[in-house]
mmCIF file of C-alpha atoms in Angstrom:
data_model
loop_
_atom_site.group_PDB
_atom_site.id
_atom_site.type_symbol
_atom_site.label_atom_id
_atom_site.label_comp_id
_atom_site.label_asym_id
_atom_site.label_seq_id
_atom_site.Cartn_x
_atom_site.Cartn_y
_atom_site.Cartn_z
ATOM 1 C CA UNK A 1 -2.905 -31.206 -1.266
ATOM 2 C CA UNK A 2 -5.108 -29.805 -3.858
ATOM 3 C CA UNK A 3 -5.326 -30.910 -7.211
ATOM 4 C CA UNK A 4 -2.351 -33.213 -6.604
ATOM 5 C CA UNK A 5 -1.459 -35.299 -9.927
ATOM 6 C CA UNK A 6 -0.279 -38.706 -9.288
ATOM 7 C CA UNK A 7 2.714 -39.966 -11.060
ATOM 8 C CA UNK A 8 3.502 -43.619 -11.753
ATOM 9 C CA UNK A 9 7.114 -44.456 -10.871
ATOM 10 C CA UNK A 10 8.902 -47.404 -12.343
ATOM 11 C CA UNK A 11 12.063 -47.592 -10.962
ATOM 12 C CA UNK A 12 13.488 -50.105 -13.505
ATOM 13 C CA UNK A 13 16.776 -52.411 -13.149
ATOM 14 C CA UNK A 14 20.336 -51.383 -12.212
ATOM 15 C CA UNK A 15 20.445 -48.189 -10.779
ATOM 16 C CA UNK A 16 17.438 -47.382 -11.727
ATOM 17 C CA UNK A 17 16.240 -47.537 -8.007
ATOM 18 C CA UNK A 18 19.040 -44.679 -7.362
ATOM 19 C CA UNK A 19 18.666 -42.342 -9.830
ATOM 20 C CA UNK A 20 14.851 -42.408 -9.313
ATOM 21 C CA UNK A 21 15.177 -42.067 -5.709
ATOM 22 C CA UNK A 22 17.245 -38.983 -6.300
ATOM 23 C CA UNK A 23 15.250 -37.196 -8.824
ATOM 24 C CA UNK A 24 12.209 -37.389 -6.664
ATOM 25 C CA UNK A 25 14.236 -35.900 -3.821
ATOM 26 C CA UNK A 26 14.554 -32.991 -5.915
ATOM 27 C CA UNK A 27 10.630 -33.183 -7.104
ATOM 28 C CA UNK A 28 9.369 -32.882 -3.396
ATOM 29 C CA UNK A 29 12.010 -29.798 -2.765
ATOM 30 C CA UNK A 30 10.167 -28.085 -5.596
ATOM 31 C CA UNK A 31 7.306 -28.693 -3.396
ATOM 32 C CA UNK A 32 5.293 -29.788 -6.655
ATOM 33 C CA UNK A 33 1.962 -30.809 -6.139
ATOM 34 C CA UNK A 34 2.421 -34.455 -7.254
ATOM 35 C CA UNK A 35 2.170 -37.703 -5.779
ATOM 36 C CA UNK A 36 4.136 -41.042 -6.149
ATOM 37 C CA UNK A 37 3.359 -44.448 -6.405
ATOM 38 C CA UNK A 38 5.467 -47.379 -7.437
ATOM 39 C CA UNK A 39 5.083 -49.872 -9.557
ATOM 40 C CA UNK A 40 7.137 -52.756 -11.133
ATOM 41 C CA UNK A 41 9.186 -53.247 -14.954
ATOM 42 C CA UNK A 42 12.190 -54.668 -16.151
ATOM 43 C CA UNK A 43 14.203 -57.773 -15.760
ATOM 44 C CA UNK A 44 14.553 -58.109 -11.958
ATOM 45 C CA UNK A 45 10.837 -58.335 -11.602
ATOM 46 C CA UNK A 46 10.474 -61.268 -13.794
ATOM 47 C CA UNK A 47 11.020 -64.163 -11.140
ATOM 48 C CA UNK A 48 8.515 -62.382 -9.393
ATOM 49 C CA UNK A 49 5.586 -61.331 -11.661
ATOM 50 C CA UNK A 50 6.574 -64.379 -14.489
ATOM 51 C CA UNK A 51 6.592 -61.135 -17.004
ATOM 52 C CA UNK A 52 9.358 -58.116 -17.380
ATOM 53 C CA UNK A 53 5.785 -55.857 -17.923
ATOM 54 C CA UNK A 54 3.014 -56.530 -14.943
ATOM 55 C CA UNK A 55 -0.577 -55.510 -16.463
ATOM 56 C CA UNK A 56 -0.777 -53.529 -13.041
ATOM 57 C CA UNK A 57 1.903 -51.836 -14.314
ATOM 58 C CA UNK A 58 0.212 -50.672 -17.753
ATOM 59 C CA UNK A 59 -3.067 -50.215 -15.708
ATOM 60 C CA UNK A 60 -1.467 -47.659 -13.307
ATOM 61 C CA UNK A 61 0.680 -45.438 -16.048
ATOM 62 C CA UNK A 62 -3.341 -45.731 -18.374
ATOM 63 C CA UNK A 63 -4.923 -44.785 -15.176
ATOM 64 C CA UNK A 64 -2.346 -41.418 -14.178
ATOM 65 C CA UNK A 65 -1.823 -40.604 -17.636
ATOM 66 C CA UNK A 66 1.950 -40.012 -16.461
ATOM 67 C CA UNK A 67 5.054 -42.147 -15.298
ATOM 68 C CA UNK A 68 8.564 -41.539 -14.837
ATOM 69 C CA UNK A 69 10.699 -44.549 -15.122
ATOM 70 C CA UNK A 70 14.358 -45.545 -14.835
ATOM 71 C CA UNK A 71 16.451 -48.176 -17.153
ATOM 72 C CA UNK A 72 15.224 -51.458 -17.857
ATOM 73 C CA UNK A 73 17.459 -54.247 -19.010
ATOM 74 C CA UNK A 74 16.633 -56.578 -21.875
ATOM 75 C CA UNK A 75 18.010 -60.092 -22.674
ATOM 76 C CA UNK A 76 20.095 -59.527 -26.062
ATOM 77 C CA UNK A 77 18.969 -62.561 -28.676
ATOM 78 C CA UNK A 78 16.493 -64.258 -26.410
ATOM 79 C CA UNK A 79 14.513 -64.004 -23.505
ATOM 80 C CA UNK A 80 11.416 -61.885 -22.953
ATOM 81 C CA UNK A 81 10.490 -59.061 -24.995
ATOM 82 C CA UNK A 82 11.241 -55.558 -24.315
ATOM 83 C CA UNK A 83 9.404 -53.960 -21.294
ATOM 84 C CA UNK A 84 10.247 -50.549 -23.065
ATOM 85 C CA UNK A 85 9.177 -51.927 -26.471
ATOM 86 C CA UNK A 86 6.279 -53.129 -25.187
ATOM 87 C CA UNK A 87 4.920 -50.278 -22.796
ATOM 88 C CA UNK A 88 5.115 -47.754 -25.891
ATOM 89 C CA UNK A 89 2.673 -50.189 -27.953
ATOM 90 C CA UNK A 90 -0.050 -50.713 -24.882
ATOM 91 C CA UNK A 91 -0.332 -47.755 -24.283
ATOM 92 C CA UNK A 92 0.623 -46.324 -27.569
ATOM 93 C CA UNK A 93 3.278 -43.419 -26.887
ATOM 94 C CA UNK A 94 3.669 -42.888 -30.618
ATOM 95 C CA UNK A 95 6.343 -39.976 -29.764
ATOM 96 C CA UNK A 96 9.978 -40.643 -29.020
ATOM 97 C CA UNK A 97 10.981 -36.808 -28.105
ATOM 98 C CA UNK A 98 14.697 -37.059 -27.223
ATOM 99 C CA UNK A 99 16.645 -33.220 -26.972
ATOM 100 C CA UNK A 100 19.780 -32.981 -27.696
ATOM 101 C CA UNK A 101 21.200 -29.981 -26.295
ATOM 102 C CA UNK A 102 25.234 -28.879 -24.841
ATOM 103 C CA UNK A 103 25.568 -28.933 -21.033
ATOM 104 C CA UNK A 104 28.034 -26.374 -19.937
ATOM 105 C CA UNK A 105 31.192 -27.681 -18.835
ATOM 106 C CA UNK A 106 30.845 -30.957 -20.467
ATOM 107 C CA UNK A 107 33.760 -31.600 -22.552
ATOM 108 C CA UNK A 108 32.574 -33.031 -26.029
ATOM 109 C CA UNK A 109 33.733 -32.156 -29.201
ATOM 110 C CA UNK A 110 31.188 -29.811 -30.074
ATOM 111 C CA UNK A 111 29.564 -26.877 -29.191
ATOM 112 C CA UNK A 112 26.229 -25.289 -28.854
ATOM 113 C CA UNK A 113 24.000 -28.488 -30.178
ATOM 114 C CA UNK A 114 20.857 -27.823 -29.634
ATOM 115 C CA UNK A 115 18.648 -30.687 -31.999
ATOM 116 C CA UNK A 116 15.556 -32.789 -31.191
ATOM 117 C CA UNK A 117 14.460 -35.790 -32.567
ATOM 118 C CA UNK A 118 11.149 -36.918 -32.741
ATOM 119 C CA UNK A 119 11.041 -40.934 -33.500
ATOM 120 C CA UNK A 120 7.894 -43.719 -34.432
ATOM 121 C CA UNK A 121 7.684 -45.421 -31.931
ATOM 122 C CA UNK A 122 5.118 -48.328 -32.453
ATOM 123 C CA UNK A 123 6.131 -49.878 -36.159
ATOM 124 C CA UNK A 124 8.503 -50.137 -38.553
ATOM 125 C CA UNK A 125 10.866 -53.406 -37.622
ATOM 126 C CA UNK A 126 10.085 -53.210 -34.227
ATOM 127 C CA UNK A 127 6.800 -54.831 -34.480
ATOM 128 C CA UNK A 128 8.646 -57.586 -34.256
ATOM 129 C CA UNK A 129 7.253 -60.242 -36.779
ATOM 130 C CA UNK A 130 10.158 -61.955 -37.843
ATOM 131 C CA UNK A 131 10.011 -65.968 -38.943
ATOM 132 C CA UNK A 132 12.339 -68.755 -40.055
ATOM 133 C CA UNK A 133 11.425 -69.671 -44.079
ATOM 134 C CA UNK A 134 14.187 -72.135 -44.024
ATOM 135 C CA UNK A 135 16.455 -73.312 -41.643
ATOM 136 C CA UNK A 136 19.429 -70.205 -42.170
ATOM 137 C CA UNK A 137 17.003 -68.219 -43.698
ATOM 138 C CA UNK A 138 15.218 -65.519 -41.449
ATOM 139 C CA UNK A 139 12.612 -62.855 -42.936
ATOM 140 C CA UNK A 140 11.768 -59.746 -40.762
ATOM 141 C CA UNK A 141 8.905 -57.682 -42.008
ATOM 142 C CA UNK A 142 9.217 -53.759 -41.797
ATOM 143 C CA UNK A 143 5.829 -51.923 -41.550
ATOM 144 C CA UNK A 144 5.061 -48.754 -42.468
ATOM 145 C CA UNK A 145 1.414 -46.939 -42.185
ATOM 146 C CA UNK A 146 0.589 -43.984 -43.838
ATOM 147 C CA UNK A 147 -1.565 -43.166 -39.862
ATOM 148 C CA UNK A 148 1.725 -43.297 -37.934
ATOM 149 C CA UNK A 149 3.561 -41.904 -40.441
ATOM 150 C CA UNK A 150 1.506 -38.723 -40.522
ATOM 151 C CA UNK A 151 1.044 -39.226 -36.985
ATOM 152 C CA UNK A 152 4.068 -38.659 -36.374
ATOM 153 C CA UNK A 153 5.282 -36.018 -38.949
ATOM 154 C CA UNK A 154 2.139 -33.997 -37.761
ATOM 155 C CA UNK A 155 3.852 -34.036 -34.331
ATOM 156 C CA UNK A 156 7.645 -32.870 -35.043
ATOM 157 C CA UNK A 157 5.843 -29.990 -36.813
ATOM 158 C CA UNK A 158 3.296 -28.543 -34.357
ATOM 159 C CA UNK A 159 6.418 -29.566 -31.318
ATOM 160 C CA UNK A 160 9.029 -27.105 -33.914
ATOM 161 C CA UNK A 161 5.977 -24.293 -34.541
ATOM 162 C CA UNK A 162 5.091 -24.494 -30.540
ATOM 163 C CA UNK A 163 8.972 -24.382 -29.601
ATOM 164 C CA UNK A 164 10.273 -21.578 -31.891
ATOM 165 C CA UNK A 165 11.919 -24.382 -34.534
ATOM 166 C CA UNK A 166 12.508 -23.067 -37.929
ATOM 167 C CA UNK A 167 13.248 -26.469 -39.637
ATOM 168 C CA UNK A 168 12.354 -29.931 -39.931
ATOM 169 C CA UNK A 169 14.330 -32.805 -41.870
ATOM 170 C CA UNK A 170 12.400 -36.219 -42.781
ATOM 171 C CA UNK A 171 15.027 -38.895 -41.954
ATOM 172 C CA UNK A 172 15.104 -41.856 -44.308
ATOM 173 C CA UNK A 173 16.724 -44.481 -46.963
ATOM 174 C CA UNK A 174 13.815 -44.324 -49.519
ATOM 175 C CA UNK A 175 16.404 -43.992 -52.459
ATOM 176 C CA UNK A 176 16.388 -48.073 -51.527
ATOM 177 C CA UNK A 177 12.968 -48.369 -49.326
ATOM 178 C CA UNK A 178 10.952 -46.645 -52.206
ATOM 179 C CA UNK A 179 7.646 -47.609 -51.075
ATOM 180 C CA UNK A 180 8.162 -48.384 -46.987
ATOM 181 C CA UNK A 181 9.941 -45.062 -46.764
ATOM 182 C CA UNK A 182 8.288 -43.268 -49.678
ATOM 183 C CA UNK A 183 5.489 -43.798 -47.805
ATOM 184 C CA UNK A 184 6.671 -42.275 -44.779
ATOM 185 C CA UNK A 185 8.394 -39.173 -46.881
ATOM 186 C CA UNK A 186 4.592 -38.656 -49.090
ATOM 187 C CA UNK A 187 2.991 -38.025 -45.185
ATOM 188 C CA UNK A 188 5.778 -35.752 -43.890
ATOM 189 C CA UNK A 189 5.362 -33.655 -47.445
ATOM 190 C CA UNK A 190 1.611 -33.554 -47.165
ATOM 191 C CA UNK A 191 2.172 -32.801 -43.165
ATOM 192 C CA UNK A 192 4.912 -30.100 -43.730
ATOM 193 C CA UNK A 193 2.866 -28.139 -46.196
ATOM 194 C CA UNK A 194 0.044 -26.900 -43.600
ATOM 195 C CA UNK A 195 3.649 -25.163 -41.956
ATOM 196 C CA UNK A 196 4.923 -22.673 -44.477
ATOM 197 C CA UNK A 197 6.614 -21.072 -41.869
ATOM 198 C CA UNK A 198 8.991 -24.301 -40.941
ATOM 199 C CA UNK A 199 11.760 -25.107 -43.423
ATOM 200 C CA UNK A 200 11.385 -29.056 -44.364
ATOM 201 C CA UNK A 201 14.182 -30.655 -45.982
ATOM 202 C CA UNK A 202 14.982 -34.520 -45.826
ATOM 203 C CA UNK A 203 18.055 -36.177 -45.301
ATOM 204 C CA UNK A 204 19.017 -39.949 -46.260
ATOM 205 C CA UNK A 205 20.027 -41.513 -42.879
ATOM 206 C CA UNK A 206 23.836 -42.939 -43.949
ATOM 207 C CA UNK A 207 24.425 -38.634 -44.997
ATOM 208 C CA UNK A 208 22.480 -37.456 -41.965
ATOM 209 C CA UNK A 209 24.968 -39.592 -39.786
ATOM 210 C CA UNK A 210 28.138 -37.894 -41.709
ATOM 211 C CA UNK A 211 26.666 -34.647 -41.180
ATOM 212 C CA UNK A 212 25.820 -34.690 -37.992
ATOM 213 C CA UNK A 213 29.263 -35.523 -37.221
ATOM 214 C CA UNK A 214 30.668 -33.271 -39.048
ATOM 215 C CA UNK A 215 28.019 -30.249 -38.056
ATOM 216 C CA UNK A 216 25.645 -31.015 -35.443
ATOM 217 C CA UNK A 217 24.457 -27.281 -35.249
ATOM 218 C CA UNK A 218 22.921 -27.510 -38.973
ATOM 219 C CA UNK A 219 19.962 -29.546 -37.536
ATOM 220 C CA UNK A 220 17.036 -28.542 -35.788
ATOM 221 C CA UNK A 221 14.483 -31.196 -35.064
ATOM 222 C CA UNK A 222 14.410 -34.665 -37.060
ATOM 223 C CA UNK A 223 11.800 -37.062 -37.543
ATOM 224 C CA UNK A 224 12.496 -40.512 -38.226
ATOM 225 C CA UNK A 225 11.085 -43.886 -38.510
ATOM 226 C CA UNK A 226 11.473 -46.009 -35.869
ATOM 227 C CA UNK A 227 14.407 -47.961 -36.547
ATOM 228 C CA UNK A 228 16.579 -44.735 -37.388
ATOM 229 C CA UNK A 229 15.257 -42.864 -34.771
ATOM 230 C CA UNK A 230 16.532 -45.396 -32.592
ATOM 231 C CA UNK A 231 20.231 -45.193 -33.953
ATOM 232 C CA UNK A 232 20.293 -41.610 -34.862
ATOM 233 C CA UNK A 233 18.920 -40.311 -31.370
ATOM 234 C CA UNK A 234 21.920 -42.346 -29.071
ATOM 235 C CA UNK A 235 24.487 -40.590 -32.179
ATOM 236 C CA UNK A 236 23.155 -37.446 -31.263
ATOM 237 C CA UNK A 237 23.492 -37.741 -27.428
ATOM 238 C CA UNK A 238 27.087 -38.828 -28.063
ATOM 239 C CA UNK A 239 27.635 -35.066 -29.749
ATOM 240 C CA UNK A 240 26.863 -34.103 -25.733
ATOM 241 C CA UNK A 241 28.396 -36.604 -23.782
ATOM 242 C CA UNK A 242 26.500 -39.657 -23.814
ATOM 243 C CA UNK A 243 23.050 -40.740 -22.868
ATOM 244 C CA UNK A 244 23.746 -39.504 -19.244
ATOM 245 C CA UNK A 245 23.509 -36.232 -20.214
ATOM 246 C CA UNK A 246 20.116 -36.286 -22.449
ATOM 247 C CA UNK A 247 16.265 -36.944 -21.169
ATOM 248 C CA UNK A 248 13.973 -38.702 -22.851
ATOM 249 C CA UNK A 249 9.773 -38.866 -23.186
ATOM 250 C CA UNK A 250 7.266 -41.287 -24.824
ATOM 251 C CA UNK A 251 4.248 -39.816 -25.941
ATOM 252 C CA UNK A 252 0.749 -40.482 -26.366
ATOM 253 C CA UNK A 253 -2.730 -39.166 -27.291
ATOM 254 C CA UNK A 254 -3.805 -39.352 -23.177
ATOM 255 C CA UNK A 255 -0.622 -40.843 -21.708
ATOM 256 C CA UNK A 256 3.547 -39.661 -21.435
ATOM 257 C CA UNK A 257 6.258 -41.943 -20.144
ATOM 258 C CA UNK A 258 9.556 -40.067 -18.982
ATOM 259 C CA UNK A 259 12.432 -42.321 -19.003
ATOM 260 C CA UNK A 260 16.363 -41.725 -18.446
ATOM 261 C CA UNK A 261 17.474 -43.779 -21.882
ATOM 262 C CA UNK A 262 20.603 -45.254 -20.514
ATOM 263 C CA UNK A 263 21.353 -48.709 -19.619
ATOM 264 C CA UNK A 264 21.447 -49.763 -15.979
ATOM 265 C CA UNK A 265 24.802 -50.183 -15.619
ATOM 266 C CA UNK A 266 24.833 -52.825 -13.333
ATOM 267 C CA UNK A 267 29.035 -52.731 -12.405
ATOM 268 C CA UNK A 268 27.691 -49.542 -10.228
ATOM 269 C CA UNK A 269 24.673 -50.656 -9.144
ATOM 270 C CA UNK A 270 24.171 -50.202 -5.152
ATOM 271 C CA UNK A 271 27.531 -48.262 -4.919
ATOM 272 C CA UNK A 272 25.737 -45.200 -4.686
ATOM 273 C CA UNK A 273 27.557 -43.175 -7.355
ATOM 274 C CA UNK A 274 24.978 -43.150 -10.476
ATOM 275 C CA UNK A 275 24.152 -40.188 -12.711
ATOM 276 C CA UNK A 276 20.912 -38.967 -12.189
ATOM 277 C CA UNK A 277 21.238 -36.157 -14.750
ATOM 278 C CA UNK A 278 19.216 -37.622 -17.540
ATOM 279 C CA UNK A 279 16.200 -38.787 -15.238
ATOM 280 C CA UNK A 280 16.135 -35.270 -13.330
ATOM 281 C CA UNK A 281 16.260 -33.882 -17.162
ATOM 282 C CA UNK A 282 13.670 -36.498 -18.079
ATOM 283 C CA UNK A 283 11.209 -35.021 -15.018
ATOM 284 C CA UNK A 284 12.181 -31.707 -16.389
ATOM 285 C CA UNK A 285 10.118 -32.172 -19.652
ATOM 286 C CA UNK A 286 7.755 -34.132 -17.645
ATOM 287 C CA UNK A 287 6.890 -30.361 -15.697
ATOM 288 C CA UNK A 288 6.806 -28.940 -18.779
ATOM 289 C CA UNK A 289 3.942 -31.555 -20.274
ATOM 290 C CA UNK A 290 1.978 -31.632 -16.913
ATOM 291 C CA UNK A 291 1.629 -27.483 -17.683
ATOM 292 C CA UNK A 292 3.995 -26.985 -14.493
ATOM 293 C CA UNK A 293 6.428 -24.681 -16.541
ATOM 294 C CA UNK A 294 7.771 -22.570 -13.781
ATOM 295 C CA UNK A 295 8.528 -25.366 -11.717
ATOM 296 C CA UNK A 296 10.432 -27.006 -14.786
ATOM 297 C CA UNK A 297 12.249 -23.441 -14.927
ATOM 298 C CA UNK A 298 13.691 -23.605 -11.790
ATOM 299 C CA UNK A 299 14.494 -27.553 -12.071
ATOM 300 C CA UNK A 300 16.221 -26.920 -15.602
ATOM 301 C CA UNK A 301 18.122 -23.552 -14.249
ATOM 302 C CA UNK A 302 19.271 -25.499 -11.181
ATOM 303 C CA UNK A 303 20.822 -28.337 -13.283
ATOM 304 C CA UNK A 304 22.290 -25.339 -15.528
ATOM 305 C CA UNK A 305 23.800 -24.182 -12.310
ATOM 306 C CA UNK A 306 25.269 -26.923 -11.223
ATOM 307 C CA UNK A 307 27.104 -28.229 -14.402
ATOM 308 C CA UNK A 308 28.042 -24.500 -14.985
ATOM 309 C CA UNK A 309 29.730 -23.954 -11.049
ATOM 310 C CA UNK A 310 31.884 -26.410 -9.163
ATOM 311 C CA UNK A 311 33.684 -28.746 -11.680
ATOM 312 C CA UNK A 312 34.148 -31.096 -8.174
ATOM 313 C CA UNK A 313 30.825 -31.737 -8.604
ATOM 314 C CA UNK A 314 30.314 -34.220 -10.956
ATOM 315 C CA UNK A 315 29.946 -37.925 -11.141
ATOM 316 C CA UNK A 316 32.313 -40.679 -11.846
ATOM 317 C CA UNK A 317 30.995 -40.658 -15.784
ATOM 318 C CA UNK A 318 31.992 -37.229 -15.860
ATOM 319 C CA UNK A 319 35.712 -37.458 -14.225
ATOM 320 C CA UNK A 320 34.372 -36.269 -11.057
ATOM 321 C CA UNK A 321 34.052 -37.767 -7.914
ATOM 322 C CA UNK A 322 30.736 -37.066 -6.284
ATOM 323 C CA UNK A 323 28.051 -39.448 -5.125
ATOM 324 C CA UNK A 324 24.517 -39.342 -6.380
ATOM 325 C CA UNK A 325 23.508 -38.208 -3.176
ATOM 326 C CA UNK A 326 26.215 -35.277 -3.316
ATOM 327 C CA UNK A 327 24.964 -33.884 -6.901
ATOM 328 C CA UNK A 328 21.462 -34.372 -5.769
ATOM 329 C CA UNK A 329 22.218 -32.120 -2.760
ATOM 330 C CA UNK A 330 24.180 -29.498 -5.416
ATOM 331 C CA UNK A 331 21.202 -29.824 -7.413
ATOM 332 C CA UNK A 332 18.687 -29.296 -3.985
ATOM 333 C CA UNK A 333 20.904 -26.490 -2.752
ATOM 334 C CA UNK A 334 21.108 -24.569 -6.867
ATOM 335 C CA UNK A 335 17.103 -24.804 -6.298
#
């Protein structure tokens, strides 16, 4: 086919393998002009490659610019690090973009959200450089850089001016951080006054928590550190039914990662009855970055459709009793 664009597909742990399987099965009925090839990431891969992250892994996502990758586990307080931590730094996806938006017929207890947040993603605390002083005594080192931190502001504005956005809060704590996050707030400020047309405000992260609880629908997109981001963005797709229900993207100067941000639930593994909604959302925005917007219409409106028809269709998560394969057909047939 011409001018096919190869996408890397990591699969991931759990039911990764499932929910990828089944958002590609509705790529190829959109008859887009991509290609797929596999490669390997996560904690089933280890025994295998000696690493959670192969370097043909990272060589294949640098080389098609693009991947699209399911869950991958990490060992909590040991073990390897990250292979989601550490694809972000090699290939430096700077850009956490993770919408937050209401999916008819999903039962939460709010309406109409519609947020975004826009997260660091290669400093701050997750760099990772953490030491023993003294036995029982453990320092962790939190770095902030006035690059990323403009970096990063300098995207959440030009993503709110490009997507009709009217405002943009600066998440932080710098009433206790002054310099780390005073840092970070002096970039967004110098950032957010080349937009005169987008409302900036900023928001302590403890109040923006309350708030958002409270009123979800007073915030438009946020930009946070890393660390925040990380919190605040799973808080936010709890407003709209958990992190089944929102997609997720890592990006970069030359390269994008598209990732369902759930775990991989390994008690369903195999049994064939996995939510694919946030990876099909994920590919989604991945359309919409590879400039194939009206295929990305029809994907979005056919996921619309479904969650808006038939309540019987709907996965166990949702109270429902459908397989993957049966919403992936809904989803095939809405198309």
């Amino acid at each position: 086919m011409a001018n096919t664009r190869t996408v890397t597909v990591i699969n991931g742990d759990g039911i990764g393998p499932e929910v990828s399987a089944a958002t590609i099965r509705v790529l190829e009925a959109l008859k887009v002009p991509l290609e797929f090839e596999f490669k390997d990431a996560g904690t089933e891969v280890v025994a295998k490659f000696g690493t959670n992250l192969p370097h043909e892994t990272v060589e294949a996502v640098l080389k098609s610019g693009v991947a699209l990758k399911g869950p991958t586990g990490t060992v909590v307080g040991g073990g390897l690090p990250s292979a989601n931590v550490g694809l972000r730094k090699r290939l430096d996806l700077y850009s956490s973009l993770r919408p937050v938006k209401s999916v008819p017929n999903v039962k939460t207890r709010y309406e109409n959200v519609d947020l975004v947040v826009v997260r660091e993603n290669t400093e701050d605390l997750y760099v990772g450089l953490e030491h023993i002083i003294v036995p029982g005594v453990v320092e962790a080192l939190k770095i902030i850089t006035e690059k990323a931190s403009t970096r990063i502001a300098r995207f959440a504005f030009e993503f709110a001016k490009k997507n009709g956005r009217k405002k943009v809060s600066a998440i932080h704590k710098a009433n206790i951080m002054k310099l780390s996050d005073g840092l970070f707030l002096d970039c967004c400020r110098k950032v957010g006054r080349e937009f005169p047309e987008i409302q900036y405000d900023e928001v302590i992260v403890d109040n923006l928590c309350m708030q958002l609880v409270k009123d979800p629908t007073r915030f438009d997109v946020l930009v946070t550190e890393n660390l925040y981001g990380d919190i605040v963005s799973d808080l936010c797709a709890g407003l709209v039914g958990g992190l089944g229900m929102v997609p997720g993207a890592n990006i970069g100067e030359r390269t994008a990662v598209f990732e369902a941000v759930h775990g991989t639930a390994p008690d369903i593994a195999g049994k064939g009855i996995a939510n694919p909604t946030a990876l099909m959302m994920s590919a989604v925005m991945m359309l919409e970055w590879l400039d194939m917007k009206d295929e990305a219409r029809r994907m979005q409106t056919a996921i619309q459709k479904v969650y808006g028809g038939d309540a019987k269709v709907r996965t166990g998560d949702l109270g429902g009793s459908a397989t993957t394969r049966e919403f992936t057909d809904a989803i095939i047939a809405a198309l």
